[in-house]
Tab-separated table of N, CA and C in Angstrom:
chain	number	residue	atom	x	y	z
F	1	UNK	N	0.830	-1.200	0.000
F	1	UNK	CA	0.000	0.000	0.000
F	1	UNK	C	0.866	1.253	0.000
F	2	UNK	N	1.987	1.202	0.717
F	2	UNK	CA	2.862	2.361	0.778
F	2	UNK	C	3.466	2.666	-0.590
F	3	UNK	N	3.824	1.622	-1.344
F	3	UNK	CA	4.385	1.828	-2.676
F	3	UNK	C	3.364	2.437	-3.626
F	4	UNK	N	2.116	2.029	-3.487
F	4	UNK	CA	1.062	2.555	-4.355
F	4	UNK	C	0.870	4.045	-4.103
F	5	UNK	N	0.774	4.430	-2.836
F	5	UNK	CA	0.590	5.847	-2.529
F	5	UNK	C	1.811	6.662	-2.924
F	6	UNK	N	2.992	6.098	-2.786
F	6	UNK	CA	4.213	6.798	-3.204
F	6	UNK	C	4.223	7.020	-4.709
F	7	UNK	N	3.795	6.018	-5.457
F	7	UNK	CA	3.728	6.150	-6.916
F	7	UNK	C	2.704	7.200	-7.333
F	8	UNK	N	1.553	7.188	-6.682
F	8	UNK	CA	0.518	8.182	-6.986
F	8	UNK	C	1.036	9.583	-6.694
F	9	UNK	N	1.668	9.758	-5.545
F	9	UNK	CA	2.189	11.066	-5.170
F	9	UNK	C	3.271	11.525	-6.139
F	10	UNK	N	4.125	10.616	-6.582
F	10	UNK	CA	5.194	10.963	-7.521
F	10	UNK	C	4.604	11.467	-8.840
F	11	UNK	N	3.598	10.770	-9.358
F	11	UNK	CA	2.955	11.180	-10.607
F	11	UNK	C	2.244	12.519	-10.431
F	12	UNK	N	1.579	12.700	-9.296
F	12	UNK	CA	0.902	13.970	-9.033
F	12	UNK	C	1.886	15.130	-8.982
F	13	UNK	N	3.029	14.933	-8.335
F	13	UNK	CA	4.024	16.004	-8.233
F	13	UNK	C	4.616	16.357	-9.590
F	14	UNK	N	4.707	15.385	-10.482
F	14	UNK	CA	5.202	15.672	-11.829
F	14	UNK	C	4.199	16.538	-12.584
F	15	UNK	N	2.924	16.177	-12.494
F	15	UNK	CA	1.885	16.900	-13.230
F	15	UNK	C	1.415	18.173	-12.533
F	16	UNK	N	1.461	18.176	-11.211
F	16	UNK	CA	1.008	19.323	-10.423
F	16	UNK	C	2.061	19.638	-9.361
F	17	UNK	N	3.063	20.447	-9.686
F	17	UNK	CA	4.164	20.700	-8.745
F	17	UNK	C	3.738	21.362	-7.431
F	18	UNK	N	2.559	22.003	-7.412
F	18	UNK	CA	2.118	22.669	-6.188
F	18	UNK	C	1.636	21.691	-5.122
F	19	UNK	N	1.431	20.424	-5.482
F	19	UNK	CA	1.003	19.407	-4.515
F	19	UNK	C	2.165	19.077	-3.589
F	20	UNK	N	1.932	19.191	-2.292
F	20	UNK	CA	2.975	18.941	-1.300
F	20	UNK	C	2.963	17.478	-0.877
F	21	UNK	N	1.817	17.010	-0.413
F	21	UNK	CA	1.666	15.613	-0.023
F	21	UNK	C	0.186	15.246	-0.099
F	22	UNK	N	-0.137	14.021	0.254
F	22	UNK	CA	-1.525	13.569	0.140
F	22	UNK	C	-2.447	14.280	1.127
F	23	UNK	N	-1.915	14.707	2.265
F	23	UNK	CA	-2.729	15.477	3.220
F	23	UNK	C	-3.130	16.819	2.620
F	24	UNK	N	-2.253	17.382	1.801
F	24	UNK	CA	-2.534	18.643	1.118
F	24	UNK	C	-3.747	18.485	0.198
F	25	UNK	N	-3.810	17.366	-0.507
F	25	UNK	CA	-4.948	17.093	-1.391
F	25	UNK	C	-6.217	16.932	-0.566
F	26	UNK	N	-6.147	16.183	0.527
F	26	UNK	CA	-7.316	15.983	1.396
F	26	UNK	C	-7.819	17.320	1.927
F	27	UNK	N	-6.904	18.155	2.356
F	27	UNK	CA	-7.271	19.463	2.876
F	27	UNK	C	-7.964	20.303	1.805
F	28	UNK	N	-7.440	20.278	0.592
F	28	UNK	CA	-8.040	21.038	-0.507
F	28	UNK	C	-9.438	20.534	-0.839
F	29	UNK	N	-9.612	19.227	-0.841
F	29	UNK	CA	-10.923	18.647	-1.150
F	29	UNK	C	-11.935	19.023	-0.072
F	30	UNK	N	-11.542	18.943	1.188
F	30	UNK	CA	-12.455	19.294	2.284
F	30	UNK	C	-12.813	20.772	2.218
F	31	UNK	N	-11.830	21.628	1.946
F	31	UNK	CA	-12.080	23.066	1.850
F	31	UNK	C	-13.047	23.375	0.718
F	32	UNK	N	-12.830	22.791	-0.446
F	32	UNK	CA	-13.723	23.031	-1.581
F	32	UNK	C	-15.124	22.496	-1.319
F	33	UNK	N	-15.226	21.346	-0.705
F	33	UNK	CA	-16.529	20.772	-0.377
F	33	UNK	C	-17.269	21.674	0.613
F	34	UNK	N	-16.554	22.192	1.578
F	34	UNK	CA	-17.158	23.076	2.579
F	34	UNK	C	-17.677	24.350	1.921
F	35	UNK	N	-16.926	24.891	0.969
F	35	UNK	CA	-17.350	26.114	0.285
F	35	UNK	C	-18.581	25.872	-0.578
F	36	UNK	N	-18.623	24.733	-1.257
F	36	UNK	CA	-19.708	24.463	-2.202
F	36	UNK	C	-20.958	23.898	-1.539
F	37	UNK	N	-20.787	23.036	-0.546
F	37	UNK	CA	-21.931	22.298	-0.016
F	37	UNK	C	-22.247	22.586	1.443
F	38	UNK	N	-21.394	23.326	2.121
F	38	UNK	CA	-21.640	23.639	3.517
F	38	UNK	C	-20.843	22.759	4.466
F	39	UNK	N	-20.763	23.211	5.700
F	39	UNK	CA	-19.928	22.552	6.696
F	39	UNK	C	-20.457	21.163	7.056
F	40	UNK	N	-21.754	21.029	7.207
F	40	UNK	CA	-22.325	19.744	7.631
F	40	UNK	C	-22.049	18.660	6.593
F	41	UNK	N	-22.298	18.965	5.328
F	41	UNK	CA	-22.065	17.983	4.266
F	41	UNK	C	-20.577	17.637	4.164
F	42	UNK	N	-19.715	18.649	4.298
F	42	UNK	CA	-18.268	18.401	4.259
F	42	UNK	C	-17.840	17.532	5.437
F	43	UNK	N	-18.458	17.753	6.589
F	43	UNK	CA	-18.136	16.958	7.775
F	43	UNK	C	-18.450	15.482	7.533
F	44	UNK	N	-19.619	15.204	6.975
F	44	UNK	CA	-19.991	13.813	6.702
F	44	UNK	C	-19.072	13.181	5.669
F	45	UNK	N	-18.775	13.921	4.604
F	45	UNK	CA	-17.935	13.372	3.538
F	45	UNK	C	-16.501	13.135	4.003
F	46	UNK	N	-16.020	13.991	4.913
F	46	UNK	CA	-14.649	13.849	5.410
F	46	UNK	C	-14.543	12.769	6.480
F	47	UNK	N	-15.685	12.350	7.017
F	47	UNK	CA	-15.670	11.327	8.057
F	47	UNK	C	-15.352	11.878	9.430
F	48	UNK	N	-15.591	13.171	9.617
F	48	UNK	CA	-15.336	13.783	10.917
F	48	UNK	C	-16.520	13.550	11.847
F	49	UNK	N	-16.229	13.309	13.091
F	49	UNK	CA	-17.284	13.114	14.083
F	49	UNK	C	-17.775	14.459	14.612
F	50	UNK	N	-16.870	15.406	14.766
F	50	UNK	CA	-17.217	16.699	15.352
F	50	UNK	C	-17.085	17.805	14.310
F	51	UNK	N	-17.976	18.779	14.389
F	51	UNK	CA	-17.967	19.886	13.433
F	51	UNK	C	-16.702	20.728	13.564
F	52	UNK	N	-16.131	20.767	14.765
F	52	UNK	CA	-14.915	21.560	14.974
F	52	UNK	C	-13.750	21.029	14.141
F	53	UNK	N	-13.757	19.739	13.861
F	53	UNK	CA	-12.707	19.162	13.021
F	53	UNK	C	-12.798	19.690	11.597
F	54	UNK	N	-14.008	19.932	11.133
F	54	UNK	CA	-14.211	20.405	9.765
F	54	UNK	C	-14.020	21.909	9.664
F	55	UNK	N	-14.402	22.644	10.689
F	55	UNK	CA	-14.299	24.105	10.611
F	55	UNK	C	-12.851	24.581	10.576
F	56	UNK	N	-11.904	23.718	10.918
F	56	UNK	CA	-10.488	24.092	10.791
F	56	UNK	C	-10.115	24.406	9.352
F	57	UNK	N	-10.827	23.810	8.420
F	57	UNK	CA	-10.494	23.943	7.007
F	57	UNK	C	-11.094	25.190	6.369
F	58	UNK	N	-11.890	25.953	7.103
F	58	UNK	CA	-12.506	27.151	6.538
F	58	UNK	C	-11.442	28.211	6.295
F	59	UNK	N	-11.468	28.788	5.090
F	59	UNK	CA	-10.464	29.791	4.733
F	59	UNK	C	-11.085	31.095	4.265
F	60	UNK	N	-12.390	31.210	4.300
F	60	UNK	CA	-13.077	32.385	3.773
F	60	UNK	C	-12.586	33.691	4.365
F	61	UNK	N	-12.384	33.729	5.668
F	61	UNK	CA	-11.941	34.949	6.323
F	61	UNK	C	-10.564	35.368	5.830
F	62	UNK	N	-9.688	34.402	5.651
F	62	UNK	CA	-8.332	34.707	5.229
F	62	UNK	C	-8.289	35.220	3.796
F	63	UNK	N	-9.140	34.679	2.936
F	63	UNK	CA	-9.181	35.132	1.551
F	63	UNK	C	-9.669	36.572	1.475
F	64	UNK	N	-10.673	36.925	2.278
F	64	UNK	CA	-11.164	38.294	2.305
F	64	UNK	C	-10.084	39.244	2.808
F	65	UNK	N	-9.363	38.834	3.847
F	65	UNK	CA	-8.286	39.670	4.367
F	65	UNK	C	-7.172	39.847	3.341
F	66	UNK	N	-6.850	38.795	2.599
F	66	UNK	CA	-5.828	38.899	1.567
F	66	UNK	C	-6.250	39.881	0.485
F	67	UNK	N	-7.512	39.845	0.084
F	67	UNK	CA	-8.004	40.774	-0.929
F	67	UNK	C	-7.924	42.214	-0.438
F	68	UNK	N	-8.312	42.444	0.814
F	68	UNK	CA	-8.226	43.785	1.380
F	68	UNK	C	-6.783	44.257	1.464
F	69	UNK	N	-5.909	43.360	1.907
F	69	UNK	CA	-4.497	43.703	2.009
F	69	UNK	C	-3.914	44.039	0.644
F	70	UNK	N	-4.269	43.255	-0.347
F	70	UNK	CA	-3.761	43.481	-1.695
F	70	UNK	C	-4.232	44.832	-2.227
F	71	UNK	N	-5.479	45.193	-1.929
F	71	UNK	CA	-6.031	46.453	-2.415
F	71	UNK	C	-5.380	47.658	-1.745
F	72	UNK	N	-4.951	47.509	-0.496
F	72	UNK	CA	-4.408	48.641	0.248
F	72	UNK	C	-2.892	48.637	0.349
F	73	UNK	N	-2.256	47.626	-0.194
F	73	UNK	CA	-0.800	47.527	-0.102
F	73	UNK	C	-0.157	48.620	-0.948
F	74	UNK	N	0.874	49.320	-0.417
F	74	UNK	CA	1.500	50.434	-1.141
F	74	UNK	C	2.038	50.049	-2.521
F	75	UNK	N	2.620	48.886	-2.657
F	75	UNK	CA	3.166	48.491	-3.953
F	75	UNK	C	2.063	48.213	-4.971
F	76	UNK	N	0.906	47.788	-4.512
F	76	UNK	CA	-0.214	47.557	-5.427
F	76	UNK	C	-0.757	48.877	-5.963
F	77	UNK	N	-0.778	49.900	-5.133
F	77	UNK	CA	-1.300	51.188	-5.584
F	77	UNK	C	-0.340	51.872	-6.545
F	78	UNK	N	0.945	51.509	-6.479
F	78	UNK	CA	1.943	52.100	-7.375
F	78	UNK	C	2.064	51.307	-8.674
F	79	UNK	N	1.363	50.183	-8.773
F	79	UNK	CA	1.412	49.307	-9.946
F	79	UNK	C	2.823	48.833	-10.264
F	80	UNK	N	3.533	48.417	-9.252
F	80	UNK	CA	4.903	47.907	-9.434
F	80	UNK	C	4.874	46.410	-9.506
């Protein structure tokens, strides 16, 4: 089983260099599911018993803060 997952990860890293490890993929899938279908559905699909386990994957607040930061950053206003 370890060889199979290693082979899958190797092929993924060749095709998608931004993939770090298999946990990274799981995290991305849970985050996308939470955004599209809601926390409860993501919790069931991820196999989490408690909602707090799923809410760790929420990134909405951080994305909004990044957008605000980008809009107000001095280098962004100078178009550099």
